[in-house]
Amino acid sequence: MPIRKLKADKIFDGKNFITNKVLLLDEAATIIDIIDDTNDMQGVEIYDGILCPGFINCHCHLELSHLKSILKEHTGLIEFVTQVMRLRHFNKNEILSAIEKAEEEMFTNGIVAVGDICNTTDTLQIKRGQKILYRNFVETMGFLPEAATARFEASLKNVYHPLAAENRATTIVPHAPYSVSDNLFALINQHAEGKIISIHNQETKEENKLFENGESRFRDFYKLINTNIDFYKPSGKSSLQTYLPEINLPKQILLIHNTQTSEEDILFAEKTAKENNQQLIWILCPNANLYIEDNLPPVNLLRKHHCKIALGTDSLASNHQLNILSEIQTIQRHFPEIPAEEILQWATLNGAQALGFSDTVGSFEKGKKPGVVLLNKDLSALKRIV
């Protein structure tokens, strides 16, 4: 098969817009080069719009795809989590069928790599097809200190080992500050030394309240699930400032959501990570934030402090679609001052770096195989080219 030569009004290479260039790919869709447009090249495919590397979805719960359009919007996080826990009536075939459909949706929407939260092995079968590149984050939770070892070992045996046997890009991670005890954080920290982890961070005001003064609706939540947390003593600090020092061994931490993160939290987090020789990536899932809490993260505060930002979709339980372009459009609608070039880097190269896949995807560089997406000039639609 001959070399493919692709040309458009603009090419976004993962960092910048470039013009009057032609993208060369070999028969395996590997990038050969980006060369000058000489206007006399034979066989050039010419497109209207922007050629862009495939998108990276840094945060997804693919195994929850069967919950699409079932959970009410704007309930707040605690009610949302409670609803998810109550929905147990789906059979395995329904779950697997929804997972297959959701992956196909992501593929069509130009997504080439996913950071996927796993509480089960339900996604193992679809991932064997290697249609999309995955980093598995095996989510572990348990707020009772005495249950930490049992919870951790159950995650190892039931989820981590089966997934890691087929995908080395698999890590055990904490679910959220309000659902992980200090003892469990310690076990996760040791296991994740030198690895990439993620954590749902400051997704609701009630999370910070639990840590700052203990007066939080999470106490009612734990009563509802018959869990006594009378032992718990608040730290007097925000959740982020409380737990982040406890996970000092992973090389990279993906902070997910961040809708209730303050400027003080951002400064503390970046300083702590620097002291621990860690990289923080702030993952934004704006459509899910609007779906659950009708709120958005402090995007311009993160930009002000030069934080590395990437994008995710969260799950179909909390989003109407698994589409990074839709996340971009939401950000543009609420933060029109942010240049398209900057947001596209969040969706491509930054996301690839967040998942540890930047040697393969995320930018148009020689030897990479990032996929190619064609965007309308106003980013209103896309088509997958490769």
Short mmCIF file of C-alpha atoms in Angstrom, two decimals:
data_model
loop_
_atom_site.label_atom_id
_atom_site.label_comp_id
_atom_site.label_asym_id
_atom_site.label_seq_id
_atom_site.Cartn_x
_atom_site.Cartn_y
_atom_site.Cartn_z
CA MET A 1 0.00 0.00 0.00
CA PRO A 2 1.43 3.43 -0.91
CA ILE A 3 2.27 6.18 1.54
CA ARG A 4 -0.76 8.28 2.50
CA LYS A 5 -0.37 12.04 2.08
CA LEU A 6 -2.85 14.15 4.04
CA LYS A 7 -3.38 17.88 3.72
CA ALA A 8 -5.89 20.30 5.31
CA ASP A 9 -6.35 24.00 6.00
CA LYS A 10 -4.42 23.45 9.22
CA ILE A 11 -2.60 20.64 10.93
CA PHE A 12 -2.54 20.54 14.72
CA ASP A 13 0.59 18.57 15.57
CA GLY A 14 -0.11 18.10 19.30
CA LYS A 15 1.24 21.48 20.32
CA ASN A 16 0.72 24.00 17.54
CA PHE A 17 -1.27 24.79 14.43
CA ILE A 18 0.82 24.59 11.27
CA THR A 19 -0.11 25.44 7.69
CA ASN A 20 1.09 24.61 4.20
CA LYS A 21 2.25 21.18 5.32
CA VAL A 22 1.51 17.60 4.31
CA LEU A 23 1.27 14.71 6.78
CA LEU A 24 2.87 11.46 5.61
CA LEU A 25 1.82 8.06 6.98
CA ASP A 26 2.97 4.57 6.06
CA GLU A 27 0.72 1.58 5.41
CA ALA A 28 0.49 0.87 9.16
CA ALA A 29 -0.64 4.49 9.86
CA THR A 30 2.69 5.34 11.47
CA ILE A 31 3.86 8.93 11.06
CA ILE A 32 6.69 9.21 8.53
CA ASP A 33 7.06 12.98 8.50
CA ILE A 34 5.40 16.37 8.09
CA ILE A 35 6.75 18.05 4.95
CA ASP A 36 6.27 21.29 3.06
CA ASP A 37 3.37 21.46 0.63
CA THR A 38 4.94 21.85 -2.81
CA ASN A 39 1.59 22.08 -4.65
CA ASP A 40 2.64 19.42 -7.15
CA MET A 41 2.52 16.27 -5.06
CA GLN A 42 0.67 13.34 -6.58
CA GLY A 43 -1.98 11.49 -4.59
CA VAL A 44 -2.46 14.03 -1.80
CA GLU A 45 -5.75 13.68 0.13
CA ILE A 46 -7.05 17.21 0.65
CA TYR A 47 -9.50 18.00 3.48
CA ASP A 48 -11.38 21.06 4.67
CA GLY A 49 -10.69 21.68 8.33
CA ILE A 50 -8.01 20.65 10.83
CA LEU A 51 -6.06 17.40 10.93
CA CYS A 52 -5.41 16.46 14.54
CA PRO A 53 -3.94 13.49 16.41
CA GLY A 54 -6.48 11.11 17.93
CA PHE A 55 -7.96 12.20 21.24
CA ILE A 56 -7.01 10.86 24.68
CA ASN A 57 -9.73 10.15 27.24
CA CYS A 58 -7.89 10.23 30.56
CA HIS A 59 -10.83 9.28 32.76
CA CYS A 60 -13.60 6.82 31.96
CA HIS A 61 -15.62 4.11 33.72
CA LEU A 62 -16.30 1.88 30.73
CA GLU A 63 -17.82 -0.81 32.96
CA LEU A 64 -20.69 1.58 33.88
CA SER A 65 -21.85 2.04 30.28
CA HIS A 66 -25.08 0.13 30.94
CA LEU A 67 -26.22 3.00 33.19
CA LYS A 68 -26.58 5.46 30.30
CA SER A 69 -29.57 7.82 30.69
CA ILE A 70 -30.71 6.08 33.87
CA LEU A 71 -29.41 8.33 36.64
CA LYS A 72 -30.99 11.70 37.28
CA GLU A 73 -28.99 14.85 36.58
CA HIS A 74 -28.00 17.55 39.09
CA THR A 75 -28.57 15.38 42.16
CA GLY A 76 -25.19 16.08 43.72
CA LEU A 77 -22.42 13.53 44.10
CA ILE A 78 -23.67 11.76 47.23
CA GLU A 79 -27.08 11.03 45.75
CA PHE A 80 -25.44 10.05 42.46
CA VAL A 81 -23.18 7.50 44.20
CA THR A 82 -26.15 6.20 46.19
CA GLN A 83 -28.12 5.67 42.96
CA VAL A 84 -25.22 3.75 41.39
CA MET A 85 -24.98 1.46 44.42
CA ARG A 86 -28.69 0.66 44.24
CA LEU A 87 -28.67 -0.34 40.56
CA ARG A 88 -27.74 -4.01 40.74
CA HIS A 89 -30.35 -5.63 38.50
CA PHE A 90 -28.42 -5.79 35.22
CA ASN A 91 -27.29 -9.14 33.88
CA LYS A 92 -23.82 -9.76 32.51
CA ASN A 93 -24.91 -9.80 28.87
CA GLU A 94 -26.49 -6.34 29.21
CA ILE A 95 -23.30 -5.01 30.80
CA LEU A 96 -20.98 -6.52 28.18
CA SER A 97 -23.17 -5.35 25.31
CA ALA A 98 -23.17 -1.79 26.66
CA ILE A 99 -19.38 -1.87 27.06
CA GLU A 100 -18.93 -2.98 23.45
CA LYS A 101 -21.23 -0.23 22.18
CA ALA A 102 -19.48 2.41 24.31
CA GLU A 103 -16.03 1.45 23.04
CA GLU A 104 -17.26 1.69 19.46
CA GLU A 105 -18.63 5.15 20.27
CA MET A 106 -15.25 6.25 21.60
CA PHE A 107 -13.47 4.86 18.55
CA THR A 108 -15.83 6.66 16.17
CA ASN A 109 -15.34 9.85 18.17
CA GLY A 110 -11.62 9.75 17.47
CA ILE A 111 -10.45 8.48 20.87
CA VAL A 112 -7.29 6.39 20.63
CA ALA A 113 -6.33 5.91 24.30
CA VAL A 114 -8.29 5.70 27.55
CA GLY A 115 -7.56 5.79 31.26
CA ASP A 116 -10.21 3.35 32.46
CA ILE A 117 -11.40 2.92 36.05
CA CYS A 118 -11.99 -0.74 36.87
CA ASN A 119 -13.86 -2.20 39.83
CA THR A 120 -14.49 -5.46 37.96
CA THR A 121 -13.04 -7.42 35.06
CA ASP A 122 -16.11 -6.75 32.91
CA THR A 123 -14.06 -4.80 30.35
CA LEU A 124 -11.38 -7.47 29.95
CA GLN A 125 -12.99 -9.11 26.93
CA ILE A 126 -13.43 -5.93 24.86
CA LYS A 127 -9.89 -4.76 25.64
CA ARG A 128 -8.46 -7.93 24.14
CA GLY A 129 -9.44 -6.55 20.75
CA GLN A 130 -6.86 -3.75 21.17
CA LYS A 131 -9.01 -1.33 19.22
CA ILE A 132 -8.11 1.38 21.73
CA LEU A 133 -5.05 1.71 23.97
CA TYR A 134 -5.96 1.36 27.66
CA ARG A 135 -4.36 2.13 30.99
CA ASN A 136 -6.35 0.31 33.69
CA PHE A 137 -6.82 2.00 37.05
CA VAL A 138 -8.05 -0.65 39.49
CA GLU A 139 -10.12 1.33 41.95
CA THR A 140 -9.91 0.37 45.62
CA MET A 141 -12.00 1.76 48.44
CA GLY A 142 -12.72 1.22 52.12
CA PHE A 143 -13.02 3.91 54.82
CA LEU A 144 -12.71 1.57 57.81
CA PRO A 145 -9.03 1.29 58.80
CA GLU A 146 -9.37 -2.31 60.00
CA ALA A 147 -10.69 -3.38 56.58
CA ALA A 148 -7.75 -1.96 54.60
CA THR A 149 -5.75 -5.16 54.12
CA ALA A 150 -8.78 -7.24 53.14
CA ARG A 151 -9.99 -4.60 50.68
CA PHE A 152 -6.56 -4.23 49.10
CA GLU A 153 -6.00 -7.98 48.75
CA ALA A 154 -9.47 -8.42 47.23
CA SER A 155 -8.66 -5.79 44.58
CA LEU A 156 -5.35 -7.51 43.87
CA LYS A 157 -6.86 -10.95 43.46
CA ASN A 158 -10.18 -10.20 41.79
CA VAL A 159 -9.33 -7.32 39.47
CA TYR A 160 -5.67 -6.29 39.36
CA HIS A 161 -4.07 -9.65 38.63
CA PRO A 162 -6.49 -10.65 35.80
CA LEU A 163 -6.13 -7.24 34.11
CA ALA A 164 -2.38 -6.86 34.65
CA ALA A 165 -1.78 -10.34 33.22
CA GLU A 166 -2.94 -9.00 29.84
CA ASN A 167 -2.03 -5.31 30.15
CA ARG A 168 1.04 -4.16 32.06
CA ALA A 169 -0.38 -0.63 32.09
CA THR A 170 -2.49 -1.48 35.15
CA THR A 171 -2.29 0.10 38.60
CA ILE A 172 -4.20 -0.09 41.86
CA VAL A 173 -5.52 3.38 42.73
CA PRO A 174 -7.60 5.02 45.47
CA HIS A 175 -11.20 5.83 44.63
CA ALA A 176 -11.58 9.16 46.48
CA PRO A 177 -10.43 10.79 49.73
CA TYR A 178 -13.81 10.22 51.41
CA SER A 179 -13.75 6.48 50.68
CA VAL A 180 -10.15 5.47 51.48
CA SER A 181 -8.68 5.13 54.96
CA ASP A 182 -5.14 6.16 55.89
CA ASN A 183 -4.27 2.46 56.15
CA LEU A 184 -5.54 1.77 52.65
CA PHE A 185 -3.75 4.84 51.27
CA ALA A 186 -0.52 3.43 52.71
CA LEU A 187 -0.97 0.07 50.98
CA ILE A 188 -1.81 1.72 47.66
CA ASN A 189 1.14 4.11 47.99
CA GLN A 190 3.60 1.24 48.40
CA HIS A 191 2.15 -0.79 45.54
CA ALA A 192 2.12 2.21 43.18
CA GLU A 193 5.73 3.26 43.71
CA GLY A 194 7.07 4.65 40.44
CA LYS A 195 3.71 4.18 38.68
CA ILE A 196 0.84 6.34 37.46
CA ILE A 197 -2.27 6.58 39.65
CA SER A 198 -5.50 8.54 39.60
CA ILE A 199 -7.91 9.76 42.28
CA HIS A 200 -11.30 11.47 42.21
CA ASN A 201 -10.42 14.82 43.77
CA GLN A 202 -12.67 17.45 45.39
CA GLU A 203 -15.72 16.65 43.30
CA THR A 204 -18.16 18.05 45.86
CA LYS A 205 -18.19 20.60 48.69
CA GLU A 206 -19.18 17.80 51.06
CA GLU A 207 -15.76 16.19 50.53
CA ASN A 208 -13.86 19.22 51.80
CA LYS A 209 -16.33 19.65 54.68
CA LEU A 210 -15.63 16.10 55.86
CA PHE A 211 -11.94 16.87 56.19
CA GLU A 212 -12.16 20.46 57.37
CA ASN A 213 -14.66 20.09 60.23
CA GLY A 214 -16.35 16.71 59.92
CA GLU A 215 -19.78 18.26 59.36
CA SER A 216 -20.60 16.64 56.07
CA ARG A 217 -23.42 14.74 54.39
CA PHE A 218 -20.92 11.93 53.94
CA ARG A 219 -21.66 11.01 57.56
CA ASP A 220 -25.29 10.41 56.58
CA PHE A 221 -24.10 8.45 53.55
CA TYR A 222 -22.06 6.10 55.74
CA LYS A 223 -25.02 5.65 58.09
CA LEU A 224 -27.13 4.73 55.07
CA ILE A 225 -24.73 1.92 54.16
CA ASN A 226 -24.49 0.79 57.80
CA THR A 227 -20.89 1.90 58.29
CA ASN A 228 -19.94 3.48 61.61
CA ILE A 229 -17.34 6.23 61.17
CA ASP A 230 -17.45 7.61 64.72
CA PHE A 231 -13.71 6.94 64.85
CA TYR A 232 -13.03 9.57 62.18
CA LYS A 233 -11.37 12.84 63.19
CA PRO A 234 -11.18 15.68 60.64
CA SER A 235 -7.74 17.07 59.79
CA GLY A 236 -8.86 20.70 59.69
CA LYS A 237 -7.52 20.99 56.14
CA SER A 238 -9.04 20.46 52.70
CA SER A 239 -9.23 16.91 51.43
CA LEU A 240 -6.41 17.47 48.91
CA GLN A 241 -4.09 18.96 51.51
CA THR A 242 -4.88 16.03 53.82
CA TYR A 243 -4.32 13.03 51.56
CA LEU A 244 -1.77 14.15 48.97
CA PRO A 245 1.26 13.78 51.29
CA GLU A 246 0.14 10.16 51.89
CA ILE A 247 0.73 9.19 48.24
CA ASN A 248 4.32 10.31 47.79
CA LEU A 249 5.66 7.25 45.94
CA PRO A 250 3.80 7.19 42.58
CA LYS A 251 5.69 9.01 39.84
CA GLN A 252 2.55 10.64 38.46
CA ILE A 253 -0.88 11.45 39.91
CA LEU A 254 -3.97 12.24 37.88
CA LEU A 255 -6.31 14.47 39.88
CA ILE A 256 -9.80 13.92 38.50
CA HIS A 257 -12.62 16.53 38.46
CA ASN A 258 -11.29 19.21 40.89
CA THR A 259 -14.49 21.28 40.91
CA GLN A 260 -13.98 22.37 44.53
CA THR A 261 -10.22 22.93 44.34
CA SER A 262 -9.06 26.32 45.62
CA GLU A 263 -6.03 28.37 44.63
CA GLU A 264 -4.47 27.45 47.97
CA ASP A 265 -5.01 23.77 47.13
CA ILE A 266 -3.39 24.19 43.72
CA LEU A 267 -0.31 25.87 45.18
CA PHE A 268 -0.07 23.23 47.92
CA ALA A 269 -0.45 20.36 45.45
CA GLU A 270 2.11 21.62 42.97
CA LYS A 271 4.62 22.35 45.76
CA THR A 272 4.10 18.92 47.36
CA ALA A 273 4.48 17.13 44.03
CA LYS A 274 7.68 19.02 43.25
CA GLU A 275 9.14 18.09 46.65
CA ASN A 276 8.27 14.43 45.98
CA ASN A 277 9.60 14.55 42.41
CA GLN A 278 6.12 13.76 41.10
CA GLN A 279 4.13 15.00 38.11
CA LEU A 280 0.56 16.14 38.67
CA ILE A 281 -1.94 16.16 35.82
CA TRP A 282 -5.29 17.86 36.41
CA ILE A 283 -7.98 15.92 34.53
CA LEU A 284 -11.13 17.83 33.64
CA CYS A 285 -14.45 16.13 32.86
CA PRO A 286 -16.74 19.15 32.50
CA ASN A 287 -19.79 17.41 31.07
CA ALA A 288 -19.88 14.97 34.00
CA ASN A 289 -19.41 17.82 36.47
CA LEU A 290 -22.42 19.58 34.98
CA TYR A 291 -24.41 16.32 34.91
CA ILE A 292 -23.83 15.48 38.58
CA GLU A 293 -23.31 18.73 40.47
CA ASP A 294 -24.02 21.40 37.84
CA ASN A 295 -20.59 22.86 38.52
CA LEU A 296 -17.28 23.33 36.73
CA PRO A 297 -13.62 23.20 37.82
CA PRO A 298 -11.56 26.39 38.26
CA VAL A 299 -10.05 26.15 34.80
CA ASN A 300 -8.49 29.60 34.75
CA LEU A 301 -6.92 29.13 38.18
CA LEU A 302 -5.22 25.99 36.89
CA ARG A 303 -4.05 27.88 33.81
CA LYS A 304 -2.84 30.80 35.93
CA HIS A 305 -0.49 28.48 37.80
CA HIS A 306 0.66 26.66 34.64
CA CYS A 307 -0.78 23.32 35.74
CA LYS A 308 -0.72 20.50 33.24
CA ILE A 309 -4.31 19.82 32.16
CA ALA A 310 -5.85 16.92 30.26
CA LEU A 311 -9.41 15.78 29.57
CA GLY A 312 -11.74 12.90 30.36
CA THR A 313 -15.37 11.96 29.83
CA ASP A 314 -16.19 10.05 33.04
CA SER A 315 -18.83 7.37 32.44
CA LEU A 316 -22.09 7.07 30.56
CA ALA A 317 -23.71 7.01 34.01
CA SER A 318 -22.73 10.69 34.32
CA ASN A 319 -22.46 11.81 30.70
CA HIS A 320 -24.62 11.64 27.60
CA GLN A 321 -21.70 10.58 25.41
CA LEU A 322 -18.06 9.46 25.48
CA ASN A 323 -16.73 12.22 23.28
CA ILE A 324 -13.68 14.37 24.01
CA LEU A 325 -14.75 16.87 21.36
CA SER A 326 -17.94 17.46 23.35
CA GLU A 327 -15.79 18.18 26.44
CA ILE A 328 -13.77 20.66 24.37
CA GLN A 329 -16.94 22.36 23.20
CA THR A 330 -18.22 22.67 26.78
CA ILE A 331 -14.96 24.28 27.87
CA GLN A 332 -15.08 26.68 24.93
CA ARG A 333 -18.66 27.63 25.75
CA HIS A 334 -17.87 28.45 29.38
CA PHE A 335 -14.30 29.70 28.92
CA PRO A 336 -14.25 31.30 25.44
CA GLU A 337 -10.99 33.10 26.19
CA ILE A 338 -8.97 29.88 26.06
CA PRO A 339 -7.29 29.40 22.65
CA ALA A 340 -8.36 26.33 20.70
CA GLU A 341 -4.71 25.41 20.28
CA GLU A 342 -4.30 25.13 24.06
CA ILE A 343 -7.40 22.99 24.59
CA LEU A 344 -6.44 20.67 21.73
CA GLN A 345 -3.11 20.06 23.45
CA TRP A 346 -5.00 19.06 26.59
CA ALA A 347 -6.97 16.57 24.47
CA THR A 348 -3.95 15.08 22.69
CA LEU A 349 -0.33 15.38 23.86
CA ASN A 350 -1.10 16.22 27.49
CA GLY A 351 -3.50 13.31 27.70
CA ALA A 352 -0.94 10.94 26.20
CA GLN A 353 1.62 12.13 28.76
CA ALA A 354 -0.92 11.68 31.55
CA LEU A 355 -1.43 8.02 30.65
CA GLY A 356 2.23 7.34 29.92
CA PHE A 357 1.59 6.75 26.22
CA SER A 358 3.30 9.80 24.70
CA ASP A 359 5.87 7.64 22.90
CA THR A 360 3.04 6.17 20.82
CA VAL A 361 0.14 8.63 20.58
CA GLY A 362 -0.77 12.25 21.25
CA SER A 363 1.18 14.09 18.54
CA PHE A 364 2.26 13.92 14.91
CA GLU A 365 5.89 12.90 15.39
CA LYS A 366 7.97 10.48 13.38
CA GLY A 367 7.49 6.89 14.51
CA LYS A 368 4.27 7.47 16.42
CA LYS A 369 0.89 5.97 15.57
CA PRO A 370 -1.52 8.53 17.01
CA GLY A 371 -4.50 8.17 14.69
CA VAL A 372 -5.81 11.10 12.64
CA VAL A 373 -9.00 13.04 13.28
CA LEU A 374 -10.46 15.68 10.95
CA LEU A 375 -12.06 18.59 12.82
CA ASN A 376 -14.27 21.31 11.41
CA LYS A 377 -12.55 24.70 11.52
CA ASP A 378 -14.83 25.81 14.38
CA LEU A 379 -14.43 22.47 16.22
CA SER A 380 -18.14 21.78 15.78
CA ALA A 381 -17.74 18.23 14.43
CA LEU A 382 -15.19 15.54 13.66
CA LYS A 383 -14.52 12.59 11.43
CA ARG A 384 -12.01 9.85 12.09
CA ILE A 385 -9.59 9.57 9.16
CA VAL A 386 -7.22 6.91 10.56
#
